[in-house]
């Protein structure tokens, strides 16, 4: 089983690279952001709760997010593995993921940290907002999301280093080169 955590600030390219990895390795993809946006689109209770946080650039509470992740994970059958995109975002979520996988006799294979300079993240997210109309890709909310990333999510870098799972990826440059670096890191742990 290949369990990959793709990690990085908003705009670092997690979604784009995840799609490529899914195609190459035939594993399942969980994007917690996509799951929440689908709930919002469908007008569910969960979607209404999530929207309040997302529009403010804040994280959805851990307990809710962990329950959502567990139910998506349980929906996969005959899975060869999973790429976790946008989860975990806090230490509590990382600990919950470790426990969830251990209960299934599995573990995280590698954590890929896509590093991109802050100025470039701003540029990419503003552009994405103009093209896709994603409500949280406006300058004010982007700034909040980047602050949340630095205060609540970036500490996971040291957490995964201690777990011996950390792999740094230079997320700036040609898409193809970044994909190659990612595949090399994955092939080392397969
Ligand atoms: P993303 O598409 O991954 O950038 O996520 C968009 C928004 O969804 C985030 O800014 C959070 O409000 C929320 N979200 C996504 N994943 C998580 C998570 N693992 N924990 C808490 N909130 C999340």
Tab-separated table of C-alpha atoms and ligand atoms in Angstrom, residues 10 14 31-34 36-37 53-54 57-62 65 85-89 93 128 134 136 145, ligand 1:
chain	number	residue	atom	x	y	z
A	10	UNK	CA	-2.157	26.855	-0.600
A	14	UNK	CA	-0.739	19.820	-4.548
A	31	UNK	CA	-8.640	16.137	-1.525
A	32	UNK	CA	-10.352	17.387	1.608
A	33	UNK	CA	-10.849	20.806	-0.034
A	34	UNK	CA	-12.676	19.139	-2.974
A	36	UNK	CA	-15.863	20.223	1.274
A	37	UNK	CA	-16.553	22.189	-1.928
A	53	UNK	CA	-14.789	28.503	7.858
A	54	UNK	CA	-13.603	28.372	4.242
A	57	UNK	CA	-9.732	31.351	5.402
A	58	UNK	CA	-9.911	29.281	8.604
A	59	UNK	CA	-9.566	25.549	9.096
A	60	UNK	CA	-12.565	23.302	9.695
A	61	UNK	CA	-12.396	21.900	13.274
A	62	UNK	CA	-10.194	18.812	13.605
A	65	UNK	CA	-12.394	16.892	9.480
A	85	UNK	CA	-4.098	16.140	-0.551
A	86	UNK	CA	-4.837	18.924	1.935
A	87	UNK	CA	-4.889	16.565	4.913
A	88	UNK	CA	-3.396	16.592	7.518
A	89	UNK	CA	-3.246	20.324	8.199
A	93	UNK	CA	-4.938	15.502	12.160
A	128	UNK	CA	-6.468	30.943	-9.975
A	134	UNK	CA	-12.955	30.081	-6.333
A	136	UNK	CA	-11.525	31.903	-1.177
A	145	UNK	CA	-4.909	31.151	4.552
B	1	LIG	P1	-7.840	23.462	-0.118
B	1	LIG	O1	-8.658	23.236	-1.332
B	1	LIG	O2	-7.072	22.237	0.317
B	1	LIG	O3	-6.956	24.682	-0.212
B	1	LIG	O4	-8.860	23.756	1.075
B	1	LIG	C1	-9.752	24.856	1.044
B	1	LIG	C2	-10.278	25.143	2.449
B	1	LIG	O5	-10.959	23.981	2.949
B	1	LIG	C3	-9.218	25.435	3.509
B	1	LIG	O6	-8.829	26.801	3.500
B	1	LIG	C4	-9.947	25.049	4.787
B	1	LIG	O7	-10.887	26.026	5.151
B	1	LIG	C5	-10.735	23.832	4.344
B	1	LIG	N1	-9.960	22.576	4.556
B	1	LIG	C6	-9.500	21.723	3.585
B	1	LIG	N2	-8.831	20.695	4.125
B	1	LIG	C7	-8.836	20.902	5.463
B	1	LIG	C8	-8.289	20.195	6.577
B	1	LIG	N3	-7.565	19.076	6.419
B	1	LIG	N4	-8.514	20.711	7.821
B	1	LIG	C9	-9.224	21.827	8.000
B	1	LIG	N5	-9.754	22.539	7.003
B	1	LIG	C10	-9.569	22.103	5.742
